Amino acid sequence: MLSLTFKNLWARKWRSLMTAIAVIFGIALVAGTYVLTDTTNGAFNDIFVGANENTDVAITSKQQVAQEDGSNPAFSASVLKKVRTVDGVRLASGDIFSQGAILDADGDSTGGGFAPQFIASSSPEELESVEYVKGRKARGADESALDEAAAERSGLDLGDTILLVGTGKARPFTLVGLTRLGGASFGGTSIAQVTLPVAQQLTGEQGRFDQITIAADDGVSPEELRDRIRDVVPADLLVETGAENADRQASEIRDNLSFLSIALLAFAAISLFVGSFVIFNVFSITVAQRTREFGMLRTLGAGRSQILRTVLVEGLLIGLFASFVGILVGIGLAQGLSALLSAVGAELPSKTLVIATRTIVVSLVIGVGVTLVASLLPALRATRVPPIAALSETLVAKSNSRVWLRGLISGLLAVIGLALIASVLISGTDGGTGAARIGGGAIAVVIAISIFSPQLVRPMASVIGAPLQRLGLTGKLARENSQRNPSRTAVTSAALMIGLALVTFVTIFASGLNSSVTDVIDSNLKGEIILQGPGGFNPIPPEAAELASSIPGVEAASGIRFSNVKVTGAGGRSLSSVQPESVNQVIELEWQEGSAEDLTRLSGQEAVVSAGLADAAGLSVGDSLEVLSKTGKTVELTTTGVLASGNLEFLGDIIVSQQEMERDFGVDVDFFALVRTNPGLEVGEVQQRIDDAFQKPFPTVDVLNQQELKDNQRQQINTLLAMIYVLLALAVVVSLVGIVVTLILSIYERTRELGMLRSIGMSRRQVRRMIRYEAVITAVLGAIAGLILGVIFAFLIGIPLEGDGFALSYPVPVLATIVVITAFAGVLAAIYPARKASKLDVLEAVSYE
Amino acid sequence: MESTLQETPQPGASGATIITASGLTKIYGEGEAEVRALDGVDVSFNKGVYTSIMGPSGSGKSTLMHILAGLDTPTTGSVEVEGTEITGLDDGDLTRLRRDKLGFVFQFFNLLPVLSAEENIVLPLSIAGRKPEQDWVDELISRVGLQDRRGHRPSELSGGQQQRVAVARALVTRPTVLFADEPTGNLDSKASHDVLELLRGSVDDYGQTVIMVTHEPDSAAIGDRLIALRDGKLVHDAPPVSADAVIELLKTLA
Ligand SMILES: Nc1ncnc2c1ncn2[C@@H]1O[C@H](COP(=O)(O)OP(=O)(O)OP(=O)(O)O)[C@@H](O)[C@H]1O
Ligand SMILES: [Mg+2]
């Protein structure tokens, strides 16, 4: 019997291969994601282990509140003196390691796009983690070393000039050394090393360190020394052995990167979900076509379990094959993805690909599991074929009399799914559980629709097919054919529906995001010019705003800073600071309590809060709130005003004065600054003046007008959207493969009928056209269903966001284009089946048994 | 099963009774649309006898055969195969019954296209997980005249050859009874003759029991016993005399 299964599979190898494709894509993404993240994590691990090679104990500050840039606050240099007194400390050195910018003499970045750049102090030789491949370490105040890779990227060599930008103006340095860290690649990351005092000046950390590294006396173990040091340094500092420190940093990176793997795995799941529809359909059709064969096997004495086994073993084999191919493709994909990432400037450190056992096992289990689950229902149906089916002359298609049962099950599933989604929307659960519940709810709704959709296929297909019918007989036949096996058409379109629902959903969302951001810029920003750091997410020196305000034609320039904090009773929140004297000249806000005056009057320990926070913490003017800063300080703030909702909270939940920010929250750099020009002056001219003035001291600051800012934001959103589209395309392609297989199978089934049509004079062209129309009907069916579903989901999820000033917008032309493209994809999917159908030999087709 | 091989019963003579059907009715539909496909049939079959079933279209031949073979259940009445009541058996028992005691030859040859002729022949043994006795398989293959075709796929065989494969497949398990529903319905006269000869030979040489539904008087005449149905009732049961006599009989039934 097993060999029979093999032979059957082999006889239907094209069909089986197509079925396998339905799984291969998803598995490739799963395996690729694991290989990529394992490789990257491994490389980071190597970097941190290498960096701590000579370090026995390391001291860093604890991050009290997670910050966007993941940095730890610096701590007082006085700790070093205490550490040096500890018995067993042979050598201790205070270090700086902060984000900054490294430019060549022309002001061009030496970095690889988005990868971070660091300014670091060089350590005593014994504690140094880098090795000098050329030259020496920096000794003078205008000397710097740079990592070899960055130097190579920018064509720099010893003696050349580089510019370093920390929290102040750009300063020129002479390159005196090229470094390398162990054998590991940094990815796109670059590091410039200067002397400690210079590093402290550059990063604005005079009298502070980012880290203290310590070497132990002989005979003192790192653990022992760590415990001794712990007793003398302030409790808010983190004292770890070098190995612990490396482990923690590696695991922090792992956590930071995990969002990437979760996102990729989510897309893999979508693709596999769609794939399971395709598998289900192929198996259902195959089982239906083999009804007589199963009946015959039953008359020969095959038991139900034997029939079940033959079908399931086929599923198992296809699943195994697909998983293996998927893993291979995935490994290639990992290489491709990391190449892609480095092409867009987010290069990850690399070493040889890590293919963990876990990757193989998980991919196999998922691939085989999905195939088996999807083929279980058809297999069970096969067991219900009675032996007498072998004798019946026509294959009796069982009429589906259990419409009410379908209705009931799909109704129940839909209610459960919608309830799950609603529960998240109402309770506002976010994070993993929220996403899981929304995902689960969406899956339930999609399955509900697919169960019920055979009932919808007839009316929908006859509407969609109506225009085709006017094209003549082929159109009419295509329309009829798409309705003659409603559940088959339904499952095929449902697979496409899933991908298109998601495409629609993200399209609507992105468009909403775009128009909301544009709205905020239009209505909240009075400043015509914005100063921002590279990429829009790196800070800028506060002197930039100062310099800008001194330029003729500038009425006011006002910097804005951000920090993440924890509010007692209201959780993690974003806090911003403004310059009270000039803020009202550059922004305009709507108020629930108080007025713009309150911003001007902001003084120490006073705050304006958002409507959202006021609601959550029950605040109104005069109330106080307790805030934990990133440095671990607890600050008591008094509410002096409440903003109205609908400002998109672009200033976060709490607004304080710049002074307060510096004193209690330890942020001394602006995140961006807004510039208001004198009325009557050409904005472009002032922009040019600022740009010129910035050239020298602030080469990393971008000077944008409002339109450029909008374009910039839109471009960021669109880049993300494009990436999502590419990943969703995977699911859409799988469903198109589904259309191809289903068509081929239907043609096979209709061989005799096609032969008859040909024998009474239908031309090859007409046959091709008929098949093509059928594909188009199926595709458009899926597109329209997906469109409706996507709009409904976007609408539902948009409701709770409305309060935050986020408004959905429906880009009708884009959505219409999606339907047209899908119809066209249907035509493409039909190419091969149509050719196959038109090439049928008339004689053979008629005598086909 | 083995005993059918050892004894050599005489044609027409009655060995032990192996199938007994009594009071069989089969009613399809209700009220106005009610069809009595079988209407009180009592019949039994003896070992080593070749029985032909005839009757006008719609008279209930296929229905009777399906019920005798446990493929369908009667509305009332009972069927015993070798002393075992088979109406009301569950699927597992019926499966075992078919596997071990019954053989089938269909009008549509129903071979698996992916298997060779020989593989198709031993398929029932593979299903049962038994090893084929090569001598027996070889004998069957040479008997059906396919020695030089054993590796061919069904698509490479003529209709007559395919049906001979089907007969060999039905014989390979040495079933207690071999059922055939219009086995020559799709064949020309030469091919029909070959298939009938095969069935006849299996009865003569191996003591096989055969129950065959047919429309052709020539085919019916080859059997030891002729049963005729009309409107679901058994109206004739005697050894056939000649093809001409069968034609006469059919005229009276129509
Ligand atoms: N599944 C069914 N539902 C309703 N009526 C049926 C069914 N199967 C058979 N019948 C009816 O039962 C009667 C006997 O059918 P059966 O197939 O036994 O006839 P038959 O003698 O084999 O005819 P033929 O020589 O044409 O094959 C016929 O009137 C037929 O219409
Ligand atoms: Mg019949």
Tab-separated table of C-alpha atoms in Angstrom, chain A residues 473-724:
chain	number	residue	atom	x	y	z
A	473	LEU	CA	-20.116	31.875	-25.327
A	474	THR	CA	-16.683	31.472	-23.728
A	475	GLY	CA	-17.557	34.111	-21.136
A	476	LYS	CA	-20.843	32.418	-20.416
A	477	LEU	CA	-19.236	29.006	-20.012
A	478	ALA	CA	-16.513	30.454	-17.788
A	479	ARG	CA	-19.128	32.024	-15.583
A	480	GLU	CA	-21.028	28.752	-15.332
A	481	ASN	CA	-17.874	26.776	-14.670
A	482	SER	CA	-16.837	28.998	-11.803
A	483	GLN	CA	-20.194	28.331	-10.182
A	484	ARG	CA	-20.479	24.640	-10.763
A	485	ASN	CA	-18.256	23.675	-7.903
A	486	PRO	CA	-18.855	26.515	-5.479
A	487	SER	CA	-16.817	25.198	-2.584
A	488	ARG	CA	-13.790	24.703	-4.811
A	489	THR	CA	-14.018	28.237	-6.177
A	490	ALA	CA	-14.724	29.498	-2.678
A	491	VAL	CA	-11.600	27.998	-1.121
A	492	THR	CA	-9.447	29.150	-4.025
A	493	SER	CA	-10.686	32.713	-3.742
A	494	ALA	CA	-10.584	32.633	0.048
A	495	ALA	CA	-6.852	31.978	-0.105
A	496	LEU	CA	-6.461	35.056	-2.240
A	497	MET	CA	-8.865	36.964	-0.039
A	498	ILE	CA	-6.576	36.588	2.987
A	499	GLY	CA	-3.595	38.159	1.264
A	500	LEU	CA	-5.665	40.926	-0.252
A	501	ALA	CA	-7.483	41.692	2.980
A	502	LEU	CA	-4.089	42.316	4.575
A	503	VAL	CA	-2.867	44.352	1.625
A	504	THR	CA	-6.022	46.459	1.816
A	505	PHE	CA	-5.687	46.800	5.561
A	506	VAL	CA	-2.111	48.066	5.534
A	507	THR	CA	-2.800	50.291	2.538
A	508	ILE	CA	-5.667	51.994	4.332
A	509	PHE	CA	-3.649	52.254	7.510
A	510	ALA	CA	-0.575	53.688	5.841
A	511	SER	CA	-2.698	56.167	3.970
A	512	GLY	CA	-4.363	57.147	7.243
A	513	LEU	CA	-0.988	57.523	8.892
A	514	ASN	CA	0.263	59.665	6.033
A	515	SER	CA	-2.691	61.995	6.088
A	516	SER	CA	-2.698	62.182	9.890
A	517	VAL	CA	0.966	63.137	9.948
A	518	THR	CA	0.345	65.719	7.237
A	519	ASP	CA	-2.581	67.023	9.286
A	520	VAL	CA	-0.459	67.430	12.393
A	521	ILE	CA	2.253	69.206	10.446
A	522	ASP	CA	-0.321	71.512	8.887
A	523	SER	CA	-2.257	72.320	12.009
A	524	ASN	CA	0.262	72.022	14.858
A	525	LEU	CA	3.520	73.294	13.386
A	526	LYS	CA	3.792	77.051	13.082
A	527	GLY	CA	7.524	76.864	12.527
A	528	GLU	CA	8.128	76.672	8.796
A	529	ILE	CA	11.513	74.994	9.099
A	530	ILE	CA	12.543	71.921	11.026
A	531	LEU	CA	16.048	70.956	12.118
A	532	GLN	CA	16.547	67.244	12.602
A	533	GLY	CA	19.326	64.718	12.993
A	534	PRO	CA	20.384	62.158	10.411
A	535	GLY	CA	17.509	59.886	9.475
A	536	GLY	CA	15.154	61.924	11.622
A	537	PHE	CA	15.727	59.820	14.710
A	538	ASN	CA	19.168	60.907	15.917
A	539	PRO	CA	19.436	63.868	18.295
A	540	ILE	CA	20.957	67.242	17.357
A	541	PRO	CA	23.227	69.489	19.412
A	542	PRO	CA	21.305	72.144	21.375
A	543	GLU	CA	23.660	74.783	20.001
A	544	ALA	CA	22.051	74.205	16.591
A	545	ALA	CA	18.826	75.905	17.677
A	546	GLU	CA	20.841	78.663	19.313
A	547	LEU	CA	22.810	79.290	16.163
A	548	ALA	CA	19.654	79.215	14.062
A	549	SER	CA	17.946	81.868	16.177
A	550	SER	CA	20.837	84.229	15.594
A	551	ILE	CA	20.474	84.062	11.832
A	552	PRO	CA	18.809	87.084	10.214
A	553	GLY	CA	15.279	86.314	9.131
A	554	VAL	CA	14.678	83.857	11.944
A	555	GLU	CA	12.060	85.012	14.406
A	556	ALA	CA	12.446	82.085	16.780
A	557	ALA	CA	14.130	78.681	16.945
A	558	SER	CA	12.988	76.275	19.612
A	559	GLY	CA	14.361	72.857	20.481
A	560	ILE	CA	12.312	69.909	21.661
A	561	ARG	CA	13.618	66.918	23.632
A	562	PHE	CA	12.233	63.541	24.527
A	563	SER	CA	12.701	60.895	27.168
A	564	ASN	CA	10.817	57.794	28.171
A	565	VAL	CA	9.563	57.820	31.761
A	566	LYS	CA	7.295	55.833	34.029
A	567	VAL	CA	4.303	57.540	35.561
A	568	THR	CA	3.097	56.093	38.855
A	569	GLY	CA	-0.298	54.588	38.133
A	570	ALA	CA	-0.140	55.110	34.378
A	571	GLY	CA	2.869	53.061	33.224
A	572	GLY	CA	5.469	53.888	30.582
A	573	ARG	CA	4.944	57.276	28.911
A	574	SER	CA	6.828	59.610	26.665
A	575	LEU	CA	7.900	62.967	28.094
A	576	SER	CA	8.979	65.982	26.064
A	577	SER	CA	10.442	69.331	26.933
A	578	VAL	CA	10.064	72.694	25.240
A	579	GLN	CA	11.697	76.102	25.509
A	580	PRO	CA	8.955	78.092	27.267
A	581	GLU	CA	10.004	81.456	25.899
A	582	SER	CA	9.776	80.465	22.226
A	583	VAL	CA	7.627	77.345	22.002
A	584	ASN	CA	4.391	79.169	21.202
A	585	GLN	CA	6.007	80.816	18.228
A	586	VAL	CA	6.694	77.452	16.580
A	587	ILE	CA	3.815	75.189	17.557
A	588	GLU	CA	0.108	75.484	18.078
A	589	LEU	CA	-1.863	73.094	20.266
A	590	GLU	CA	-5.469	72.646	21.231
A	591	TRP	CA	-6.302	72.768	24.863
A	592	GLN	CA	-8.766	71.001	27.102
A	593	GLU	CA	-7.786	72.902	30.255
A	594	GLY	CA	-5.601	75.954	30.269
A	595	SER	CA	-4.088	77.725	27.285
A	596	ALA	CA	-0.910	78.328	25.349
A	597	GLU	CA	0.110	80.770	28.096
A	598	ASP	CA	0.674	77.792	30.359
A	599	LEU	CA	3.523	76.619	28.157
A	600	THR	CA	5.200	80.022	28.346
A	601	ARG	CA	4.830	79.993	32.093
A	602	LEU	CA	6.176	76.437	32.573
A	603	SER	CA	8.802	76.405	35.292
A	604	GLY	CA	10.598	73.701	37.256
A	605	GLN	CA	8.490	70.734	38.341
A	606	GLU	CA	5.476	71.848	36.359
A	607	ALA	CA	3.957	69.932	33.491
A	608	VAL	CA	1.292	70.057	30.817
A	609	VAL	CA	-0.241	66.612	30.190
A	610	SER	CA	-2.098	65.000	27.315
A	611	ALA	CA	-5.809	64.232	27.434
A	612	GLY	CA	-4.934	60.548	27.284
A	613	LEU	CA	-2.753	60.659	30.387
A	614	ALA	CA	-5.191	62.990	32.184
A	615	ASP	CA	-7.911	60.413	31.564
A	616	ALA	CA	-5.823	57.437	32.581
A	617	ALA	CA	-4.444	58.990	35.764
A	618	GLY	CA	-7.449	61.187	36.582
A	619	LEU	CA	-5.446	64.402	36.395
A	620	SER	CA	-6.632	67.954	36.106
A	621	VAL	CA	-5.002	71.329	36.681
A	622	GLY	CA	-3.404	71.558	40.098
A	623	ASP	CA	-2.996	67.792	40.547
A	624	SER	CA	0.454	66.353	40.907
A	625	LEU	CA	1.942	63.303	39.275
A	626	GLU	CA	4.929	61.162	40.162
A	627	VAL	CA	7.376	60.387	37.380
A	628	LEU	CA	10.376	58.046	37.338
A	629	SER	CA	13.211	59.283	35.111
A	630	LYS	CA	15.639	57.160	33.144
A	631	THR	CA	18.322	57.972	35.697
A	632	GLY	CA	16.176	56.484	38.427
A	633	LYS	CA	15.085	59.776	39.926
A	634	THR	CA	11.512	60.128	41.156
A	635	VAL	CA	10.155	63.563	40.245
A	636	GLU	CA	6.970	65.173	41.474
A	637	LEU	CA	5.341	67.360	38.796
A	638	THR	CA	2.343	69.686	39.116
A	639	THR	CA	-0.174	69.775	36.285
A	640	THR	CA	-0.690	73.263	34.911
A	641	GLY	CA	-2.648	72.416	31.783
A	642	VAL	CA	-4.266	69.586	29.830
A	643	LEU	CA	-4.063	69.300	26.059
A	644	ALA	CA	-7.093	68.340	24.000
A	645	SER	CA	-7.032	64.963	22.327
A	646	GLY	CA	-6.427	64.935	18.618
A	647	ASN	CA	-2.921	66.423	18.628
A	648	LEU	CA	-1.603	62.943	17.729
A	649	GLU	CA	0.362	63.388	20.928
A	650	PHE	CA	3.403	64.337	18.935
A	651	LEU	CA	4.801	65.932	22.068
A	652	GLY	CA	4.240	62.798	24.114
A	653	ASP	CA	2.060	62.603	27.223
A	654	ILE	CA	3.906	65.064	29.431
A	655	ILE	CA	5.492	68.404	28.519
A	656	VAL	CA	8.016	70.056	30.831
A	657	SER	CA	10.467	72.938	30.452
A	658	GLN	CA	13.901	72.442	28.962
A	659	GLN	CA	15.535	73.247	32.307
A	660	GLU	CA	13.483	70.651	34.101
A	661	MET	CA	14.408	68.097	31.426
A	662	GLU	CA	18.092	68.756	31.879
A	663	ARG	CA	18.015	68.784	35.657
A	664	ASP	CA	15.768	65.856	36.493
A	665	PHE	CA	15.657	63.746	33.360
A	666	GLY	CA	19.252	64.013	32.182
A	667	VAL	CA	18.584	64.825	28.516
A	668	ASP	CA	20.878	67.525	27.150
A	669	VAL	CA	20.349	67.167	23.400
A	670	ASP	CA	17.457	68.261	21.211
A	671	PHE	CA	15.557	65.657	19.221
A	672	PHE	CA	14.536	68.282	16.728
A	673	ALA	CA	14.102	72.028	16.611
A	674	LEU	CA	11.486	74.184	14.912
A	675	VAL	CA	12.266	77.502	13.289
A	676	ARG	CA	9.821	80.350	12.656
A	677	THR	CA	10.848	82.815	9.998
A	678	ASN	CA	10.079	86.523	9.935
A	679	PRO	CA	6.801	87.184	8.163
A	680	GLY	CA	7.294	88.570	4.704
A	681	LEU	CA	10.455	86.648	4.064
A	682	GLU	CA	10.791	83.807	1.579
A	683	VAL	CA	11.017	80.578	3.631
A	684	GLY	CA	13.338	79.019	1.108
A	685	GLU	CA	15.789	81.862	1.455
A	686	VAL	CA	15.961	81.596	5.231
A	687	GLN	CA	16.288	77.841	4.902
A	688	GLN	CA	19.259	78.347	2.635
A	689	ARG	CA	20.860	80.755	5.096
A	690	ILE	CA	20.516	78.261	7.935
A	691	ASP	CA	21.821	75.477	5.767
A	692	ASP	CA	24.899	77.531	4.879
A	693	ALA	CA	25.506	78.518	8.479
A	694	PHE	CA	25.230	74.879	9.598
A	695	GLN	CA	27.558	73.512	6.972
A	696	LYS	CA	30.631	73.805	9.121
A	697	PRO	CA	29.587	73.295	12.760
A	698	PHE	CA	26.596	70.982	12.310
A	699	PRO	CA	27.080	68.950	9.175
A	700	THR	CA	24.780	66.190	10.421
A	701	VAL	CA	21.737	68.414	10.957
A	702	ASP	CA	19.115	68.363	8.215
A	703	VAL	CA	17.324	71.628	7.514
A	704	LEU	CA	13.896	70.868	6.087
A	705	ASN	CA	10.857	72.929	5.210
A	706	GLN	CA	7.380	71.607	5.969
A	707	GLN	CA	6.899	70.064	2.561
A	708	GLU	CA	10.217	68.264	2.817
A	709	LEU	CA	9.300	67.069	6.283
A	710	LYS	CA	6.029	65.683	4.968
A	711	ASP	CA	7.813	63.989	2.079
A	712	ASN	CA	10.355	62.640	4.509
A	713	GLN	CA	7.683	61.160	6.760
A	714	ARG	CA	5.741	59.819	3.826
A	715	GLN	CA	8.847	58.215	2.464
A	716	GLN	CA	9.516	56.460	5.752
A	717	ILE	CA	5.957	55.173	5.898
A	718	ASN	CA	6.093	54.104	2.277
A	719	THR	CA	9.386	52.264	2.726
A	720	LEU	CA	7.858	50.280	5.542
A	721	LEU	CA	4.728	49.746	3.464
A	722	ALA	CA	6.811	48.486	0.547
A	723	MET	CA	8.529	45.964	2.806
A	724	ILE	CA	5.176	44.750	4.096
